[in-house]
Amino acid sequence: MLRARGFRNLAPLAFEPGPHFNVIHGDNGAGKSNLLEAIHYLGALKSFRGAKRDDLIGLDSDTALLDATISGGAAPHKLRVELGRSERRRLQLDQKRPRSSSIWHQTVQMVLFHPGDLMLAVGGPDRRRAFLDRMLEQIDPIYGSTLATYEKALRSRNRLLKEPSAERRSVRAYDAILSKAGAVVGKARARLIDDLEPRVTRAFAEVFGGDTPLGVRYLPRVEPTEEAITQALESSFEKDCARGFTADGPHGDDLELRLHDVGARHHGSQGQHRTIVLALKTAELDLLTERTGRVPILLLDDVSSELDRSRNRRFFEVLSHAGGQVFLTTTHPEFILLENDRVDFQVDDGCVTR
Ligand SMILES: Nc1ncnc2c1ncn2[C@@H]1O[C@H](COP(=O)(O)OP(=O)(O)OP(=O)(O)O)[C@@H](O)[C@H]1O
Ligand SMILES: [Mg+2]
């Protein structure tokens, strides 16, 4: 059950979704993505559209309130978020203030697809690194802090490289920490991609059809070992000084995606790009289920456009096998080719009705 009050354009809401597929339809601007954003906010504690707190609060309200009961784990949990225009955000987990944000994030896991995620297929490597890093943070409790250590050292080194008067010794003082943390980050990404690769290629083949093979590979800037990173930092030191930033290290890694052995970014069609991203998300769902023992909630914003009828059908077949609770929005419910386990909701001007 989700209750919302004062969130975006949503009318006061008591939303009781079905256990499996929830199809949310309505016209453009009705509030479908707002509803999905409310659900996602309860898991991620941030807007997937990058909106600030003020933008989330309804224009006629001073506060927004989200309240949900999540079942499916060992015991149900109650989540409550209150957003005010001037006060701090107030969080409650099972009627108490949560001790840390990681406890919150462990309580509810979600996998999200929204139109901006198409950048995973067509954007730069930073998008794909972020995709890997967010997943690693969910399955490995210390990955986030190791990555933060690496990024902090990298920022400090780059700041010094931009200062003409900086001592070389001070710049190089960061190399040891960059090599050590960088090797941990790179190895974790390499292992994750090994685990993801068969799942992504299978999901892509199942939806798109088998005669267009997708290749998925870790493309590190430097081999992820302490020795290799140390060496790369040493040998490119003069160049780093000249360009004013550190070129080599896992901050240059990529998750390479190839179709017919050509880079998918500049080569794929729109439908292929969308299918690649959906395959990445399906693989993420599968892996998180295996690692956490729970199927994450799947949120799909405007998922079906650009996929033809048969690929749409196959995508929903793949999802049916995943189990789990799914929320998906569409302007065209007839494109959602699901017959079973489906509850439909209509959104009109912020009002959600079953
Ligand atoms: N803070 C806010 N207060 C009130 N209304 C808001 C707020 N933020 C956005 N809106 C309104 O919400 C509507 C957009 O809702 P949403 O993005 O959920 O639409 P949608 O149903 O997903 O449409 P589409 O099919 O075009 O994606 C717009 O009409 C916008 O003006
Ligand atoms: Mg929308």
Tab-separated table of C-alpha atoms and ligand atoms in Angstrom:
chain	number	residue	atom	x	y	z
A	1	MET	CA	0.000	0.000	0.000
A	2	LEU	CA	1.318	3.434	-0.934
A	3	ARG	CA	-0.117	6.662	0.411
A	4	ALA	CA	0.936	10.001	-1.040
A	5	ARG	CA	-0.089	13.526	-0.151
A	6	GLY	CA	1.237	16.744	-1.646
A	7	PHE	CA	3.589	14.919	-4.026
A	8	ARG	CA	3.880	16.580	-7.486
A	9	ASN	CA	0.440	16.717	-9.160
A	10	LEU	CA	-0.870	13.570	-7.439
A	11	ALA	CA	-4.209	13.923	-5.665
A	12	PRO	CA	-4.181	12.412	-2.136
A	13	LEU	CA	-3.595	8.796	-2.903
A	14	ALA	CA	-4.130	5.388	-1.318
A	15	PHE	CA	-2.724	3.023	-3.895
A	16	GLU	CA	-3.081	-0.731	-3.428
A	17	PRO	CA	-1.104	-2.416	-6.207
A	18	GLY	CA	-1.361	-6.019	-7.338
A	19	PRO	CA	1.401	-8.510	-6.500
A	20	HIS	CA	2.690	-8.843	-10.043
A	21	PHE	CA	2.110	-6.539	-13.021
A	22	ASN	CA	0.672	-3.080	-12.415
A	23	VAL	CA	-0.041	-1.231	-15.644
A	24	ILE	CA	-0.427	2.510	-15.130
A	25	HIS	CA	-1.944	4.326	-18.083
A	26	GLY	CA	-3.086	7.812	-18.902
A	27	ASP	CA	-2.493	10.723	-21.236
A	28	ASN	CA	0.685	12.764	-21.511
A	29	GLY	CA	1.156	14.913	-18.430
A	30	ALA	CA	-1.437	12.979	-16.394
A	31	GLY	CA	0.962	12.022	-13.573
A	32	LYS	CA	2.070	8.473	-14.459
A	33	SER	CA	5.785	9.175	-14.098
A	34	ASN	CA	5.021	11.153	-10.931
A	35	LEU	CA	3.452	8.033	-9.424
A	36	LEU	CA	6.477	5.960	-10.416
A	37	GLU	CA	8.774	8.662	-9.054
A	38	ALA	CA	6.923	8.522	-5.710
A	39	ILE	CA	7.431	4.742	-5.488
A	40	HIS	CA	11.070	5.049	-6.527
A	41	TYR	CA	11.712	7.873	-4.071
A	42	LEU	CA	10.730	5.562	-1.234
A	43	GLY	CA	13.512	3.202	-2.264
A	44	ALA	CA	16.250	5.495	-3.510
A	45	LEU	CA	15.476	8.651	-1.489
A	46	LYS	CA	16.096	10.725	-4.587
A	47	SER	CA	14.271	11.613	-7.759
A	48	PHE	CA	15.151	9.560	-10.834
A	49	ARG	CA	14.603	12.717	-12.848
A	50	GLY	CA	17.172	14.576	-10.767
A	51	ALA	CA	14.469	16.879	-9.363
A	52	LYS	CA	15.117	18.968	-6.272
A	53	ARG	CA	12.948	18.622	-3.191
A	54	ASP	CA	10.924	21.753	-3.975
A	55	ASP	CA	9.981	20.357	-7.377
A	56	LEU	CA	8.617	17.196	-5.755
A	57	ILE	CA	6.277	19.049	-3.420
A	58	GLY	CA	2.886	19.860	-4.971
A	59	LEU	CA	2.543	23.474	-6.103
A	60	ASP	CA	-0.318	24.021	-3.614
A	61	SER	CA	1.387	22.218	-0.690
A	62	ASP	CA	4.085	22.965	1.833
A	63	THR	CA	4.918	19.347	2.507
A	64	ALA	CA	4.865	16.068	0.631
A	65	LEU	CA	4.227	12.833	2.432
A	66	LEU	CA	4.932	9.323	1.164
A	67	ASP	CA	4.067	6.300	3.211
A	68	ALA	CA	4.247	2.658	2.164
A	69	THR	CA	4.160	-0.856	3.499
A	70	ILE	CA	6.596	-3.154	1.742
A	71	SER	CA	5.985	-6.870	2.039
A	72	GLY	CA	7.831	-9.677	0.332
A	73	GLY	CA	10.838	-9.915	2.631
A	74	ALA	CA	10.871	-11.887	5.881
A	75	ALA	CA	8.636	-9.263	7.520
A	76	PRO	CA	6.729	-6.272	6.145
A	77	HIS	CA	8.320	-2.877	6.614
A	78	LYS	CA	6.781	0.535	6.910
A	79	LEU	CA	8.506	3.414	5.155
A	80	ARG	CA	7.568	7.035	5.625
A	81	VAL	CA	9.115	10.139	4.067
A	82	GLU	CA	8.108	13.709	4.757
A	83	LEU	CA	9.475	16.499	2.615
A	84	GLY	CA	9.095	20.134	3.608
A	85	ARG	CA	10.096	23.257	1.728
A	86	SER	CA	12.237	24.599	4.544
A	87	GLU	CA	12.680	21.818	7.143
A	88	ARG	CA	14.935	18.801	6.761
A	89	ARG	CA	13.610	15.635	5.228
A	90	ARG	CA	12.079	13.333	7.843
A	91	LEU	CA	12.434	9.557	7.432
A	92	GLN	CA	10.835	6.756	9.390
A	93	LEU	CA	11.499	3.067	9.005
A	94	ASP	CA	9.080	0.941	11.025
A	95	GLN	CA	8.067	4.039	12.998
A	96	LYS	CA	11.653	4.853	14.021
A	97	ARG	CA	14.302	7.089	12.591
A	98	PRO	CA	16.623	4.820	10.560
A	99	ARG	CA	20.149	4.532	11.966
A	100	SER	CA	21.766	4.895	8.560
A	101	SER	CA	20.816	5.312	4.936
A	102	SER	CA	22.298	1.906	4.112
A	103	ILE	CA	19.756	0.221	6.433
A	104	TRP	CA	17.056	2.005	4.447
A	105	HIS	CA	18.501	0.922	1.118
A	106	GLN	CA	18.787	-2.686	2.257
A	107	THR	CA	15.123	-2.722	3.246
A	108	VAL	CA	13.803	-2.033	-0.222
A	109	GLN	CA	15.503	-2.736	-3.517
A	110	MET	CA	14.293	-1.454	-6.835
A	111	VAL	CA	15.407	-1.676	-10.430
A	112	LEU	CA	14.310	1.235	-12.569
A	113	PHE	CA	14.090	1.819	-16.289
A	114	HIS	CA	13.226	5.325	-17.425
A	115	PRO	CA	13.694	7.035	-20.792
A	116	GLY	CA	16.919	8.730	-19.596
A	117	ASP	CA	18.456	5.264	-19.191
A	118	LEU	CA	18.739	5.011	-22.967
A	119	MET	CA	21.963	6.940	-22.395
A	120	LEU	CA	23.372	3.635	-21.111
A	121	ALA	CA	23.443	2.501	-24.726
A	122	VAL	CA	24.061	5.790	-26.544
A	123	GLY	CA	25.865	7.944	-23.969
A	124	GLY	CA	29.460	8.076	-22.775
A	125	PRO	CA	31.242	5.526	-20.540
A	126	ASP	CA	30.414	7.492	-17.359
A	127	ARG	CA	26.775	6.330	-17.613
A	128	ARG	CA	27.787	2.699	-17.818
A	129	ARG	CA	30.312	3.019	-14.986
A	130	ALA	CA	27.569	4.553	-12.834
A	131	PHE	CA	25.278	1.609	-13.699
A	132	LEU	CA	27.949	-0.861	-12.547
A	133	ASP	CA	28.834	1.159	-9.446
A	134	ARG	CA	25.224	1.503	-8.219
A	135	MET	CA	24.774	-2.246	-8.577
A	136	LEU	CA	28.034	-3.017	-6.758
A	137	GLU	CA	27.022	-0.701	-3.929
A	138	GLN	CA	23.905	-2.796	-3.471
A	139	ILE	CA	25.631	-6.168	-3.394
A	140	ASP	CA	28.945	-5.325	-1.744
A	141	PRO	CA	28.806	-3.405	1.549
A	142	ILE	CA	32.316	-1.900	1.260
A	143	TYR	CA	32.417	-1.113	-2.464
A	144	GLY	CA	30.866	2.335	-2.017
A	145	SER	CA	33.489	3.478	0.482
A	146	THR	CA	36.383	2.119	-1.637
A	147	LEU	CA	35.052	3.962	-4.683
A	148	ALA	CA	34.632	7.145	-2.617
A	149	THR	CA	38.259	6.833	-1.422
A	150	TYR	CA	39.448	6.456	-5.010
A	151	GLU	CA	37.390	9.384	-6.278
A	152	LYS	CA	38.506	11.663	-3.454
A	153	ALA	CA	42.193	10.904	-4.099
A	154	LEU	CA	41.658	11.426	-7.832
A	155	ARG	CA	40.039	14.835	-7.267
A	156	SER	CA	42.917	15.891	-4.996
A	157	ARG	CA	45.555	14.718	-7.482
A	158	ASN	CA	43.792	16.516	-10.339
A	159	ARG	CA	43.501	19.700	-8.297
A	160	LEU	CA	47.268	19.680	-7.715
A	161	LEU	CA	47.961	18.886	-11.376
A	162	LYS	CA	46.150	22.098	-12.303
A	163	GLU	CA	48.329	24.183	-9.976
A	164	PRO	CA	51.477	25.297	-11.806
A	165	SER	CA	53.428	25.631	-8.565
A	166	ALA	CA	52.440	22.258	-7.089
A	167	GLU	CA	55.288	20.023	-6.022
A	168	ARG	CA	55.617	16.834	-8.020
A	169	ARG	CA	56.167	14.864	-4.861
A	170	SER	CA	52.790	15.961	-3.485
A	171	VAL	CA	51.043	14.903	-6.707
A	172	ARG	CA	52.683	11.488	-6.600
A	173	ALA	CA	51.731	11.010	-2.978
A	174	TYR	CA	48.275	10.030	-4.230
A	175	ASP	CA	49.512	7.250	-6.522
A	176	ALA	CA	49.625	4.538	-3.851
A	177	ILE	CA	46.039	5.063	-2.732
A	178	LEU	CA	44.846	5.347	-6.342
A	179	SER	CA	46.529	2.055	-7.231
A	180	LYS	CA	45.236	0.220	-4.197
A	181	ALA	CA	41.625	1.451	-4.246
A	182	GLY	CA	41.610	1.507	-8.068
A	183	ALA	CA	42.560	-2.171	-8.279
A	184	VAL	CA	39.724	-3.106	-5.899
A	185	VAL	CA	37.224	-1.039	-7.910
A	186	GLY	CA	38.405	-2.404	-11.272
A	187	LYS	CA	38.427	-6.035	-10.114
A	188	ALA	CA	34.931	-5.713	-8.651
A	189	ARG	CA	33.655	-4.272	-11.935
A	190	ALA	CA	35.363	-7.017	-13.940
A	191	ARG	CA	33.786	-9.727	-11.757
A	192	LEU	CA	30.391	-8.074	-11.973
A	193	ILE	CA	30.557	-7.916	-15.769
A	194	ASP	CA	31.537	-11.618	-15.853
A	195	ASP	CA	28.356	-12.342	-13.894
A	196	LEU	CA	26.199	-9.995	-15.944
A	197	GLU	CA	27.424	-10.923	-19.421
A	198	PRO	CA	25.560	-14.222	-19.938
A	199	ARG	CA	22.391	-12.719	-18.428
A	200	VAL	CA	22.501	-9.618	-20.633
A	201	THR	CA	23.243	-11.492	-23.856
A	202	ARG	CA	20.524	-14.046	-23.089
A	203	ALA	CA	17.892	-11.383	-22.327
A	204	PHE	CA	18.866	-9.454	-25.457
A	205	ALA	CA	18.620	-12.586	-27.635
A	206	GLU	CA	15.270	-13.560	-26.099
A	207	VAL	CA	13.733	-10.145	-26.798
A	208	PHE	CA	15.448	-9.015	-29.965
A	209	GLY	CA	15.946	-12.359	-31.668
A	210	GLY	CA	19.022	-14.550	-31.860
A	211	ASP	CA	20.507	-13.433	-35.174
A	212	THR	CA	21.828	-10.119	-33.835
A	213	PRO	CA	24.438	-11.097	-31.257
A	214	LEU	CA	25.230	-8.638	-28.480
A	215	GLY	CA	28.759	-8.584	-27.102
A	216	VAL	CA	29.292	-7.375	-23.529
A	217	ARG	CA	32.817	-6.868	-22.215
A	218	TYR	CA	34.769	-5.020	-19.559
A	219	LEU	CA	36.998	-2.447	-21.219
A	220	PRO	CA	39.421	-1.206	-18.567
A	221	ARG	CA	41.627	1.829	-19.199
A	222	VAL	CA	44.348	0.018	-17.252
A	223	GLU	CA	44.444	-3.623	-16.177
A	224	PRO	CA	42.885	-3.619	-12.670
A	225	THR	CA	45.930	-4.597	-10.612
A	226	GLU	CA	47.895	-2.434	-8.202
A	227	GLU	CA	51.097	-2.945	-10.203
A	228	ALA	CA	49.546	-2.028	-13.550
A	229	ILE	CA	47.883	1.123	-12.191
A	230	THR	CA	51.081	2.192	-10.384
A	231	GLN	CA	52.997	1.746	-13.596
A	232	ALA	CA	50.446	3.610	-15.701
A	233	LEU	CA	50.469	6.552	-13.269
A	234	GLU	CA	54.259	6.601	-13.349
A	235	SER	CA	54.650	6.426	-17.096
A	236	SER	CA	51.975	9.045	-17.840
A	237	PHE	CA	53.097	11.427	-15.103
A	238	GLU	CA	54.660	13.999	-17.438
A	239	LYS	CA	51.609	13.942	-19.698
A	240	ASP	CA	49.288	14.281	-16.690
A	241	CYS	CA	51.243	17.368	-15.599
A	242	ALA	CA	50.935	18.858	-19.087
A	243	ARG	CA	47.191	18.189	-19.468
A	244	GLY	CA	46.351	18.962	-15.856
A	245	PHE	CA	44.460	15.780	-15.005
A	246	THR	CA	45.024	12.074	-14.414
A	247	ALA	CA	44.256	10.103	-17.553
A	248	ASP	CA	44.782	6.500	-16.489
A	249	GLY	CA	42.849	4.460	-13.972
A	250	PRO	CA	39.412	2.923	-13.470
A	251	HIS	CA	37.763	6.342	-13.880
A	252	GLY	CA	38.286	5.652	-17.592
A	253	ASP	CA	36.718	2.157	-17.593
A	254	ASP	CA	33.872	1.218	-19.879
A	255	LEU	CA	31.334	-1.551	-20.262
A	256	GLU	CA	31.657	-2.260	-23.947
A	257	LEU	CA	28.503	-3.140	-25.884
A	258	ARG	CA	28.825	-4.435	-29.425
A	259	LEU	CA	26.291	-5.525	-32.048
A	260	HIS	CA	27.597	-7.685	-34.892
A	261	ASP	CA	30.992	-6.868	-33.432
A	262	VAL	CA	30.609	-3.125	-34.035
A	263	GLY	CA	30.157	-0.582	-31.219
A	264	ALA	CA	26.426	-0.463	-30.409
A	265	ARG	CA	26.530	3.223	-29.459
A	266	HIS	CA	26.884	4.540	-33.001
A	267	HIS	CA	25.689	1.491	-34.867
A	268	GLY	CA	22.469	0.252	-33.231
A	269	SER	CA	18.886	1.189	-34.091
A	270	GLN	CA	16.581	2.885	-31.554
A	271	GLY	CA	14.803	-0.408	-30.874
A	272	GLN	CA	18.149	-2.149	-30.445
A	273	HIS	CA	19.341	0.519	-28.015
A	274	ARG	CA	16.152	0.186	-26.002
A	275	THR	CA	16.441	-3.608	-26.002
A	276	ILE	CA	20.078	-3.415	-24.851
A	277	VAL	CA	19.096	-1.202	-21.916
A	278	LEU	CA	16.163	-3.459	-21.034
A	279	ALA	CA	18.511	-6.462	-21.200
A	280	LEU	CA	20.928	-4.694	-18.820
A	281	LYS	CA	18.071	-3.975	-16.411
A	282	THR	CA	16.724	-7.540	-16.664
A	283	ALA	CA	20.222	-8.834	-15.899
A	284	GLU	CA	20.453	-6.439	-12.938
A	285	LEU	CA	17.128	-7.722	-11.602
A	286	ASP	CA	18.268	-11.322	-12.013
A	287	LEU	CA	21.606	-10.738	-10.298
A	288	LEU	CA	20.165	-8.762	-7.384
A	289	THR	CA	17.564	-11.493	-6.871
A	290	GLU	CA	20.310	-14.102	-6.708
A	291	ARG	CA	22.544	-12.077	-4.384
A	292	THR	CA	19.917	-10.753	-1.985
A	293	GLY	CA	17.409	-13.617	-2.049
A	294	ARG	CA	14.568	-11.181	-2.836
A	295	VAL	CA	13.172	-10.044	-6.172
A	296	PRO	CA	13.564	-6.239	-6.380
A	297	ILE	CA	10.581	-4.107	-7.354
A	298	LEU	CA	10.802	-3.294	-11.059
A	299	LEU	CA	9.752	0.157	-12.264
A	300	LEU	CA	9.404	0.738	-16.006
A	301	ASP	CA	8.597	4.235	-17.194
A	302	ASP	CA	7.294	4.389	-20.755
A	303	VAL	CA	8.887	1.098	-21.618
A	304	SER	CA	7.174	-0.114	-24.756
A	305	SER	CA	7.537	2.682	-27.239
A	306	GLU	CA	9.982	1.890	-30.047
A	307	LEU	CA	9.622	-1.854	-29.603
A	308	ASP	CA	7.564	-3.601	-32.252
A	309	ARG	CA	4.701	-5.893	-31.295
A	310	SER	CA	6.565	-9.186	-31.234
A	311	ARG	CA	9.528	-7.754	-29.285
A	312	ASN	CA	7.141	-6.183	-26.810
A	313	ARG	CA	5.487	-9.549	-26.308
A	314	ARG	CA	8.819	-11.303	-25.828
A	315	PHE	CA	10.004	-8.676	-23.354
A	316	PHE	CA	6.941	-9.255	-21.191
A	317	GLU	CA	7.469	-13.015	-21.430
A	318	VAL	CA	10.992	-12.537	-20.067
A	319	LEU	CA	9.605	-10.384	-17.241
A	320	SER	CA	6.910	-12.929	-16.395
A	321	HIS	CA	9.619	-15.462	-15.608
A	322	ALA	CA	11.396	-13.050	-13.271
A	323	GLY	CA	8.522	-13.129	-10.715
A	324	GLY	CA	8.467	-9.952	-8.642
A	325	GLN	CA	6.271	-6.883	-8.525
A	326	VAL	CA	6.359	-4.642	-11.582
A	327	PHE	CA	5.006	-1.126	-12.117
A	328	LEU	CA	4.900	0.129	-15.655
A	329	THR	CA	3.565	3.261	-17.261
A	330	THR	CA	2.284	3.721	-20.770
A	331	THR	CA	0.109	6.001	-22.848
A	332	HIS	CA	-0.984	2.898	-24.815
A	333	PRO	CA	-2.147	0.058	-22.531
A	334	GLU	CA	-2.899	-2.036	-25.615
A	335	PHE	CA	0.880	-2.248	-26.240
A	336	ILE	CA	1.366	-3.985	-22.911
A	337	LEU	CA	0.918	-7.524	-24.087
A	338	LEU	CA	0.303	-9.186	-20.769
A	339	GLU	CA	-2.716	-11.360	-20.181
A	340	ASN	CA	-2.220	-12.714	-16.667
A	341	ASP	CA	-1.467	-11.332	-13.216
A	342	ARG	CA	-2.214	-7.816	-14.369
A	343	VAL	CA	-3.934	-4.927	-12.605
A	344	ASP	CA	-4.642	-1.741	-14.575
A	345	PHE	CA	-4.712	1.772	-13.164
A	346	GLN	CA	-5.821	4.919	-14.924
A	347	VAL	CA	-4.245	8.295	-14.142
A	348	ASP	CA	-6.223	11.448	-14.987
A	349	ASP	CA	-4.914	14.823	-13.947
A	350	GLY	CA	-3.154	13.386	-10.878
A	351	CYS	CA	-6.031	11.065	-9.815
A	352	VAL	CA	-5.243	7.362	-9.829
A	353	THR	CA	-8.161	4.928	-10.175
A	354	ARG	CA	-8.248	1.197	-10.596
B	1	LIG	N1	5.548	19.963	-7.971
B	1	LIG	C1	4.500	19.846	-8.776
B	1	LIG	N2	3.282	20.244	-8.390
B	1	LIG	C2	2.198	20.113	-9.187
B	1	LIG	N3	2.265	19.599	-10.425
B	1	LIG	C3	3.446	19.187	-10.873
B	1	LIG	C4	4.621	19.265	-10.083
B	1	LIG	N4	5.652	18.770	-10.794
B	1	LIG	C5	5.148	18.392	-11.978
B	1	LIG	N5	3.826	18.625	-12.039
B	1	LIG	C6	2.908	18.345	-13.148
B	1	LIG	O1	2.869	16.941	-13.367
B	1	LIG	C7	2.613	16.691	-14.723
B	1	LIG	C8	3.599	15.727	-15.308
B	1	LIG	O2	3.369	14.502	-14.780
B	1	LIG	P1	4.140	13.219	-15.311
B	1	LIG	O3	5.532	13.537	-15.674
B	1	LIG	O4	3.898	12.187	-14.291
B	1	LIG	O5	3.310	12.936	-16.626
B	1	LIG	P2	3.132	11.550	-17.384
B	1	LIG	O6	1.763	11.028	-17.108
B	1	LIG	O7	4.251	10.653	-17.070
B	1	LIG	O8	3.178	12.046	-18.886
B	1	LIG	P3	3.970	11.494	-20.163
B	1	LIG	O9	3.121	10.425	-20.761
B	1	LIG	O10	4.013	12.680	-21.051
B	1	LIG	O11	5.304	11.027	-19.719
B	1	LIG	C9	2.727	18.010	-15.477
B	1	LIG	O12	1.446	18.419	-15.806
B	1	LIG	C10	3.373	18.917	-14.465
B	1	LIG	O13	2.958	20.234	-14.614
B	2	MG	MG	5.952	10.133	-18.098
